[in-house]
mmCIF file of C-alpha atoms in Angstrom:
data_model
loop_
_atom_site.group_PDB
_atom_site.id
_atom_site.type_symbol
_atom_site.label_atom_id
_atom_site.label_comp_id
_atom_site.label_asym_id
_atom_site.label_seq_id
_atom_site.Cartn_x
_atom_site.Cartn_y
_atom_site.Cartn_z
ATOM 1 C CA MET A 1 5.053 35.021 -7.797
ATOM 2 C CA ALA A 2 4.907 30.993 -7.546
ATOM 3 C CA SER A 3 2.578 29.054 -10.112
ATOM 4 C CA ILE A 4 -0.330 27.431 -8.459
ATOM 5 C CA GLY A 5 1.110 24.116 -9.350
ATOM 6 C CA LYS A 6 4.203 24.721 -7.468
ATOM 7 C CA TYR A 7 2.101 25.728 -4.456
ATOM 8 C CA VAL A 8 -0.051 22.629 -4.804
ATOM 9 C CA GLN A 9 3.065 20.649 -5.204
ATOM 10 C CA SER A 10 4.402 21.981 -1.854
ATOM 11 C CA PHE A 11 1.126 20.723 -0.099
ATOM 12 C CA ARG A 12 2.539 17.201 -1.197
ATOM 13 C CA LEU A 13 -0.990 15.716 -1.748
ATOM 14 C CA ARG A 14 0.224 12.057 -1.772
ATOM 15 C CA THR A 15 0.496 12.335 1.901
ATOM 16 C CA LEU A 16 -2.722 13.103 2.408
ATOM 17 C CA PRO A 17 -4.478 9.658 2.238
ATOM 18 C CA LEU A 18 -2.108 8.652 5.054
ATOM 19 C CA SER A 19 -3.369 11.817 7.231
ATOM 20 C CA MET A 20 -6.975 10.595 6.925
ATOM 21 C CA SER A 21 -6.125 6.963 8.273
ATOM 22 C CA GLY A 22 -6.901 7.680 11.961
ATOM 23 C CA ILE A 23 -9.850 9.746 11.377
ATOM 24 C CA VAL A 24 -11.695 7.013 8.995
ATOM 25 C CA LEU A 25 -10.781 4.286 11.875
ATOM 26 C CA GLY A 26 -11.822 6.344 14.758
ATOM 27 C CA SER A 27 -15.080 7.429 12.999
ATOM 28 C CA GLY A 28 -15.834 4.186 11.525
ATOM 29 C CA LEU A 29 -15.506 2.353 15.041
ATOM 30 C CA ALA A 30 -18.205 4.954 16.522
ATOM 31 C CA PHE A 31 -20.490 4.391 13.517
ATOM 32 C CA VAL A 32 -22.669 1.883 15.132
ATOM 33 C CA SER A 33 -23.277 3.972 18.318
ATOM 34 C CA VAL A 34 -24.260 7.190 16.910
ATOM 35 C CA GLU A 35 -27.727 8.644 17.310
ATOM 36 C CA SER A 36 -27.923 11.155 14.277
ATOM 37 C CA TYR A 37 -26.298 9.939 10.792
ATOM 38 C CA LEU A 38 -26.411 13.500 9.671
ATOM 39 C CA ARG A 39 -24.537 14.879 12.743
ATOM 40 C CA PHE A 40 -22.048 11.855 12.147
ATOM 41 C CA TRP A 41 -21.324 13.005 8.397
ATOM 42 C CA VAL A 42 -21.074 16.597 9.404
ATOM 43 C CA VAL A 43 -18.660 15.738 12.123
ATOM 44 C CA PHE A 44 -16.646 13.233 10.141
ATOM 45 C CA ALA A 45 -16.187 15.937 7.245
ATOM 46 C CA LEU A 46 -15.072 18.576 9.585
ATOM 47 C CA ALA A 47 -12.585 16.293 10.981
ATOM 48 C CA ILE A 48 -11.272 15.200 7.681
ATOM 49 C CA CYS A 49 -10.869 18.847 6.775
ATOM 50 C CA THR A 50 -9.177 19.769 10.275
ATOM 51 C CA THR A 51 -6.560 16.804 9.733
ATOM 52 C CA LEU A 52 -5.778 17.596 6.094
ATOM 53 C CA SER A 53 -5.147 21.265 7.013
ATOM 54 C CA LEU A 54 -2.771 20.015 9.623
ATOM 55 C CA GLN A 55 -1.078 17.690 7.218
ATOM 56 C CA ILE A 56 -0.302 20.413 4.555
ATOM 57 C CA LEU A 57 0.522 22.857 7.408
ATOM 58 C CA SER A 58 3.006 20.286 8.685
ATOM 59 C CA ASN A 59 4.360 19.593 5.004
ATOM 60 C CA LEU A 60 4.674 23.147 4.503
ATOM 61 C CA SER A 61 6.442 23.924 7.810
ATOM 62 C CA ASN A 62 8.681 21.021 7.210
ATOM 63 C CA GLU A 63 9.818 22.618 3.760
ATOM 64 C CA LEU A 64 10.281 25.901 5.127
ATOM 65 C CA GLY A 65 12.395 24.497 8.271
ATOM 66 C CA ASP A 66 14.527 21.990 5.982
ATOM 67 C CA SER A 67 15.097 25.053 3.421
ATOM 68 C CA GLN A 68 16.411 27.502 6.097
ATOM 69 C CA ARG A 69 18.948 24.718 7.070
ATOM 70 C CA GLY A 70 19.845 23.725 3.815
ATOM 71 C CA THR A 71 18.879 20.242 4.347
ATOM 72 C CA ASP A 72 17.035 19.675 0.919
ATOM 73 C CA ASP A 73 19.620 21.720 -1.292
ATOM 74 C CA ASN A 74 21.498 18.665 -2.841
ATOM 75 C CA GLN A 75 18.863 16.135 -2.448
ATOM 76 C CA GLN A 76 19.253 13.679 -5.652
ATOM 77 C CA GLY A 77 16.502 11.822 -7.314
ATOM 78 C CA ARG A 78 13.805 13.664 -5.685
ATOM 79 C CA VAL A 79 11.108 16.352 -6.544
ATOM 80 C CA ALA A 80 12.475 19.974 -5.935
ATOM 81 C CA TYR A 81 9.730 21.620 -4.199
ATOM 82 C CA GLY A 82 8.562 25.245 -4.185
ATOM 83 C CA LEU A 83 11.345 26.528 -2.060
ATOM 84 C CA GLN A 84 14.211 24.341 -3.121
ATOM 85 C CA SER A 85 13.358 25.551 -6.770
ATOM 86 C CA GLY A 86 13.421 28.970 -6.014
ATOM 87 C CA GLU A 87 9.646 29.267 -7.593
ATOM 88 C CA ILE A 88 8.110 30.031 -3.990
ATOM 89 C CA SER A 89 9.803 32.473 -1.787
ATOM 90 C CA GLU A 90 10.383 32.494 1.658
ATOM 91 C CA LYS A 91 7.826 35.026 2.316
ATOM 92 C CA GLU A 92 5.180 33.547 0.282
ATOM 93 C CA MET A 93 5.720 30.163 2.266
ATOM 94 C CA LYS A 94 5.451 31.850 5.591
ATOM 95 C CA ASN A 95 2.166 33.513 4.389
ATOM 96 C CA LEU A 96 0.963 29.836 3.045
ATOM 97 C CA ILE A 97 1.612 28.672 6.519
ATOM 98 C CA LYS A 98 -0.500 31.359 8.099
ATOM 99 C CA ILE A 99 -3.476 30.747 5.833
ATOM 100 C CA PHE A 100 -3.286 26.828 6.777
ATOM 101 C CA VAL A 101 -2.766 27.830 10.428
ATOM 102 C CA GLY A 102 -6.224 29.899 10.153
ATOM 103 C CA LEU A 103 -7.904 26.729 8.292
ATOM 104 C CA CYS A 104 -6.931 24.636 11.099
ATOM 105 C CA ILE A 105 -8.210 26.907 13.752
ATOM 106 C CA VAL A 106 -11.895 27.538 11.581
ATOM 107 C CA PHE A 107 -12.172 23.795 10.994
ATOM 108 C CA GLY A 108 -11.011 22.693 14.439
ATOM 109 C CA THR A 109 -13.255 24.994 16.176
ATOM 110 C CA THR A 110 -15.972 24.276 13.910
ATOM 111 C CA LEU A 111 -15.600 20.547 14.697
ATOM 112 C CA VAL A 112 -15.529 20.742 18.578
ATOM 113 C CA TRP A 113 -18.666 22.915 18.400
ATOM 114 C CA THR A 114 -20.703 20.937 16.055
ATOM 115 C CA ALA A 115 -19.475 17.536 18.284
ATOM 116 C CA PHE A 116 -20.348 19.246 21.637
ATOM 117 C CA GLY A 117 -22.715 21.906 20.991
ATOM 118 C CA THR A 118 -20.597 24.152 22.828
ATOM 119 C CA LEU A 119 -17.130 25.655 23.051
ATOM 120 C CA LEU A 120 -17.270 26.186 26.783
ATOM 121 C CA SER A 121 -17.806 22.671 28.060
ATOM 122 C CA VAL A 122 -14.886 20.849 29.771
ATOM 123 C CA GLU A 123 -14.763 18.246 26.860
ATOM 124 C CA SER A 124 -14.822 21.391 24.349
ATOM 125 C CA ILE A 125 -11.729 23.240 25.881
ATOM 126 C CA VAL A 126 -9.910 19.692 26.110
ATOM 127 C CA PHE A 127 -10.246 19.093 22.467
ATOM 128 C CA LEU A 128 -9.488 22.931 21.571
ATOM 129 C CA GLY A 129 -6.396 22.575 23.875
ATOM 130 C CA LEU A 130 -5.229 19.276 21.923
ATOM 131 C CA GLY A 131 -6.119 21.182 18.678
ATOM 132 C CA LEU A 132 -3.686 23.789 19.674
ATOM 133 C CA LEU A 133 -1.074 21.483 20.619
ATOM 134 C CA ALA A 134 -1.649 19.477 17.020
ATOM 135 C CA ILE A 135 -1.023 22.894 15.293
ATOM 136 C CA VAL A 136 2.213 23.497 17.265
ATOM 137 C CA GLY A 137 3.259 19.936 16.637
ATOM 138 C CA ALA A 138 2.778 20.267 12.861
ATOM 139 C CA MET A 139 4.525 23.387 12.650
ATOM 140 C CA THR A 140 7.759 22.693 14.790
ATOM 141 C CA TYR A 141 8.720 19.087 13.524
ATOM 142 C CA THR A 142 11.509 20.872 11.643
ATOM 143 C CA LEU A 143 10.723 24.731 11.887
ATOM 144 C CA GLY A 144 11.971 27.025 14.532
ATOM 145 C CA ARG A 145 14.456 27.081 17.205
ATOM 146 C CA HIS A 146 13.014 24.474 19.227
ATOM 147 C CA ASN A 147 12.074 21.808 16.451
ATOM 148 C CA TYR A 148 11.824 18.223 17.499
ATOM 149 C CA GLY A 149 12.345 16.637 14.197
ATOM 150 C CA TYR A 150 16.102 17.322 14.296
ATOM 151 C CA ILE A 151 16.694 15.448 17.556
ATOM 152 C CA GLY A 152 15.548 12.299 16.954
ATOM 153 C CA LEU A 153 11.781 12.851 18.156
ATOM 154 C CA GLY A 154 9.577 13.115 14.943
ATOM 155 C CA ASP A 155 8.561 9.379 15.134
ATOM 156 C CA LEU A 156 6.934 10.063 18.512
ATOM 157 C CA GLY A 157 5.371 13.151 17.500
ATOM 158 C CA VAL A 158 3.718 11.325 14.284
ATOM 159 C CA PHE A 159 2.787 8.644 16.687
ATOM 160 C CA ILE A 160 0.895 10.730 18.963
ATOM 161 C CA PHE A 161 -0.911 13.393 16.732
ATOM 162 C CA PHE A 162 -1.524 11.373 13.244
ATOM 163 C CA GLY A 163 -1.972 8.064 15.400
ATOM 164 C CA LEU A 164 -3.421 8.278 18.744
ATOM 165 C CA LEU A 165 -4.982 11.844 18.792
ATOM 166 C CA SER A 166 -6.696 11.272 15.266
ATOM 167 C CA THR A 167 -7.791 7.759 15.953
ATOM 168 C CA MET A 168 -9.009 8.309 19.370
ATOM 169 C CA GLY A 169 -10.140 11.992 19.199
ATOM 170 C CA SER A 170 -12.443 11.224 16.122
ATOM 171 C CA TYR A 171 -14.021 8.449 17.989
ATOM 172 C CA TYR A 172 -14.636 10.222 21.072
ATOM 173 C CA LEU A 173 -16.070 13.372 19.020
ATOM 174 C CA GLN A 174 -18.709 11.104 17.614
ATOM 175 C CA ALA A 175 -19.477 8.493 20.447
ATOM 176 C CA LYS A 176 -18.574 10.411 23.924
ATOM 177 C CA VAL A 177 -16.906 7.337 25.454
ATOM 178 C CA MET A 178 -13.593 5.641 25.221
ATOM 179 C CA THR A 179 -12.738 1.942 25.203
ATOM 180 C CA ALA A 180 -9.862 -0.157 25.455
ATOM 181 C CA ASP A 181 -10.187 -1.745 22.038
ATOM 182 C CA VAL A 182 -10.282 1.890 20.307
ATOM 183 C CA VAL A 183 -7.068 2.540 22.115
ATOM 184 C CA TRP A 184 -5.312 -0.493 21.064
ATOM 185 C CA SER A 185 -6.710 0.241 17.275
ATOM 186 C CA ALA A 186 -5.389 3.844 17.448
ATOM 187 C CA VAL A 187 -1.778 2.157 18.599
ATOM 188 C CA ALA A 188 -2.127 -0.436 15.922
ATOM 189 C CA ILE A 189 -2.946 2.220 12.854
ATOM 190 C CA ALA A 190 -0.281 4.668 14.462
ATOM 191 C CA LEU A 191 2.528 2.281 13.646
ATOM 192 C CA PRO A 192 2.435 2.199 9.744
ATOM 193 C CA ILE A 193 2.180 5.834 9.942
ATOM 194 C CA VAL A 194 5.119 6.143 11.731
ATOM 195 C CA GLY A 195 6.703 3.935 9.335
ATOM 196 C CA VAL A 196 6.018 6.279 6.628
ATOM 197 C CA LEU A 197 7.970 8.922 8.364
ATOM 198 C CA ASN A 198 10.834 6.191 8.997
ATOM 199 C CA LEU A 199 10.690 5.138 5.377
ATOM 200 C CA ASN A 200 11.486 8.779 4.474
ATOM 201 C CA ASN A 201 14.123 9.133 7.042
ATOM 202 C CA ILE A 202 15.851 5.915 5.753
ATOM 203 C CA ARG A 203 15.812 7.232 2.362
ATOM 204 C CA ASP A 204 17.405 10.643 3.369
ATOM 205 C CA MET A 205 19.528 9.474 6.059
ATOM 206 C CA ASP A 206 23.184 10.343 4.496
ATOM 207 C CA ASN A 207 21.837 13.417 3.452
ATOM 208 C CA ASP A 208 20.229 14.062 6.900
ATOM 209 C CA LYS A 209 23.737 13.119 9.017
ATOM 210 C CA ALA A 210 25.460 15.630 6.695
ATOM 211 C CA HIS A 211 23.058 18.464 7.898
ATOM 212 C CA GLU A 212 23.162 17.301 11.288
ATOM 213 C CA LYS A 213 19.365 16.096 11.299
ATOM 214 C CA ARG A 214 19.079 13.584 13.944
ATOM 215 C CA THR A 215 16.229 11.254 12.968
ATOM 216 C CA PHE A 216 15.188 8.040 14.892
ATOM 217 C CA ALA A 217 16.184 5.954 11.902
ATOM 218 C CA GLY A 218 19.408 7.871 11.779
ATOM 219 C CA LEU A 219 20.333 6.800 15.369
ATOM 220 C CA LEU A 220 19.408 3.075 14.175
ATOM 221 C CA GLY A 221 21.524 3.370 11.061
ATOM 222 C CA LYS A 222 20.365 1.884 8.017
ATOM 223 C CA THR A 223 19.834 -1.935 9.112
ATOM 224 C CA GLY A 224 18.474 -0.845 11.911
ATOM 225 C CA GLY A 225 16.170 1.315 10.674
ATOM 226 C CA LYS A 226 14.964 -1.303 8.114
ATOM 227 C CA ILE A 227 14.412 -3.724 11.335
ATOM 228 C CA TYR A 228 12.394 -0.962 13.110
ATOM 229 C CA HIS A 229 10.536 -0.231 9.777
ATOM 230 C CA ALA A 230 9.551 -4.218 9.702
ATOM 231 C CA LEU A 231 8.821 -3.955 13.781
ATOM 232 C CA LEU A 232 6.216 -1.463 12.830
ATOM 233 C CA LEU A 233 4.170 -3.006 10.227
ATOM 234 C CA THR A 234 4.086 -6.342 11.929
ATOM 235 C CA GLY A 235 2.834 -4.750 15.161
ATOM 236 C CA CYS A 236 0.320 -3.206 13.324
ATOM 237 C CA LEU A 237 -1.077 -6.142 11.917
ATOM 238 C CA LEU A 238 -0.312 -8.309 15.162
ATOM 239 C CA ILE A 239 -2.651 -5.914 17.480
ATOM 240 C CA PHE A 240 -5.366 -6.056 14.757
ATOM 241 C CA THR A 241 -5.136 -9.714 14.899
ATOM 242 C CA LEU A 242 -5.536 -9.778 18.702
ATOM 243 C CA LEU A 243 -8.381 -7.583 18.591
ATOM 244 C CA GLY A 244 -10.111 -9.971 16.281
ATOM 245 C CA LYS A 245 -9.900 -7.962 13.211
ATOM 246 C CA TYR A 246 -8.902 -10.752 11.226
ATOM 247 C CA TYR A 247 -9.511 -9.024 7.828
ATOM 248 C CA THR A 248 -6.303 -6.779 8.300
ATOM 249 C CA LEU A 249 -4.635 -9.819 7.243
ATOM 250 C CA LEU A 250 -5.287 -9.123 3.766
ATOM 251 C CA ALA A 251 -2.567 -6.492 3.779
ATOM 252 C CA LEU A 252 0.118 -9.153 5.017
ATOM 253 C CA PRO A 253 0.996 -9.859 1.158
ATOM 254 C CA VAL A 254 1.593 -6.058 0.571
ATOM 255 C CA PHE A 255 3.526 -5.708 3.858
ATOM 256 C CA VAL A 256 5.773 -8.562 3.152
ATOM 257 C CA TRP A 257 6.798 -7.702 -0.256
ATOM 258 C CA HIS A 258 6.804 -3.924 1.009
ATOM 259 C CA ILE A 259 9.417 -4.858 3.415
ATOM 260 C CA TYR A 260 11.458 -7.159 1.171
ATOM 261 C CA TYR A 261 11.531 -4.115 -1.038
ATOM 262 C CA VAL A 262 12.924 -1.900 1.799
ATOM 263 C CA PHE A 263 15.702 -4.393 2.690
ATOM 264 C CA THR A 264 17.019 -4.992 -0.994
ATOM 265 C CA HIS A 265 16.717 -1.209 -2.298
ATOM 266 C CA GLN A 266 18.721 1.852 -1.024
ATOM 267 C CA ASP A 267 18.279 5.863 -0.913
ATOM 268 C CA SER A 268 15.867 7.170 -3.453
ATOM 269 C CA GLN A 269 14.618 3.830 -4.633
ATOM 270 C CA LEU A 270 12.517 3.672 -1.547
ATOM 271 C CA ASP A 271 10.706 6.710 -2.645
ATOM 272 C CA LYS A 272 8.595 4.229 -4.908
ATOM 273 C CA GLN A 273 7.205 2.469 -1.763
ATOM 274 C CA MET A 274 5.845 5.911 -0.161
ATOM 275 C CA PRO A 275 2.496 5.596 -1.894
ATOM 276 C CA VAL A 276 2.381 2.055 -1.504
ATOM 277 C CA LEU A 277 2.523 2.038 2.354
ATOM 278 C CA MET A 278 0.464 5.266 2.684
ATOM 279 C CA PHE A 279 -2.620 3.782 0.663
ATOM 280 C CA THR A 280 -2.049 0.072 2.304
ATOM 281 C CA THR A 281 -2.420 1.937 5.749
ATOM 282 C CA LEU A 282 -5.422 3.761 4.460
ATOM 283 C CA ALA A 283 -6.937 0.237 3.447
ATOM 284 C CA VAL A 284 -5.965 -1.438 6.850
ATOM 285 C CA ALA A 285 -7.660 1.436 8.514
ATOM 286 C CA ILE A 286 -10.987 1.083 6.562
ATOM 287 C CA ILE A 287 -10.886 -2.750 6.731
ATOM 288 C CA ALA A 288 -10.190 -2.232 10.526
ATOM 289 C CA ILE A 289 -13.504 -0.903 10.888
ATOM 290 C CA PHE A 290 -15.415 -4.214 10.248
#
């Protein structure tokens, strides 16, 4: 039986601030148009709980999928999570995944019901369907026979689910409308969110290739992956600037330093930049509200 600490470690708590970025941005942009502040905060809290459950579900499913393929067996300079260290059995991991699938369903269904007052409207059914797709997407990144993380589509999945859907969905749940500015804001914040996955894939590129895990960064190569990384972060600030959200340029010095570090360091050294990019992305999401 694994210790509570090993379960929590497999949740990968440091990834959670990143998953909140789209919810914070979408909800914040909708704040000025809400009719009930009480309802706003309830919907916001449920949206946060839903996205955190999805992120943890994704992390657990990713660990199980990589473990079944032996991808994480010989990773050097990295924390050994529960399955890799042997402190969590595969059966226990599958049970954890079932628990978080349940939490996603409970939080997501309650969120839709609270936002629309019914589960039977067209809007409710659409959002419930999108929620189901998000659960499937979170689980099948590396898990299962038809996973998309091993064929170079992980970036697209993160862009859609944790970028566009998170931001635009949370905005619509609050405001019941959609605008072009919100769509472009969703694209902008999705780019550094994808950047975190790309940084992870640059770090693990050699090991991934050895285990036939084809990531988009792996297809580009280390230099190409780093150029792509710089373009993702540049694109984020460029779009926000074109939208008139000039305060987001406060993140420019951090992004410049981060990109320099990525180009001048390799492999496990890049792990130190994960929390930098995650928290900076969340900060940009908050700043972009104003």
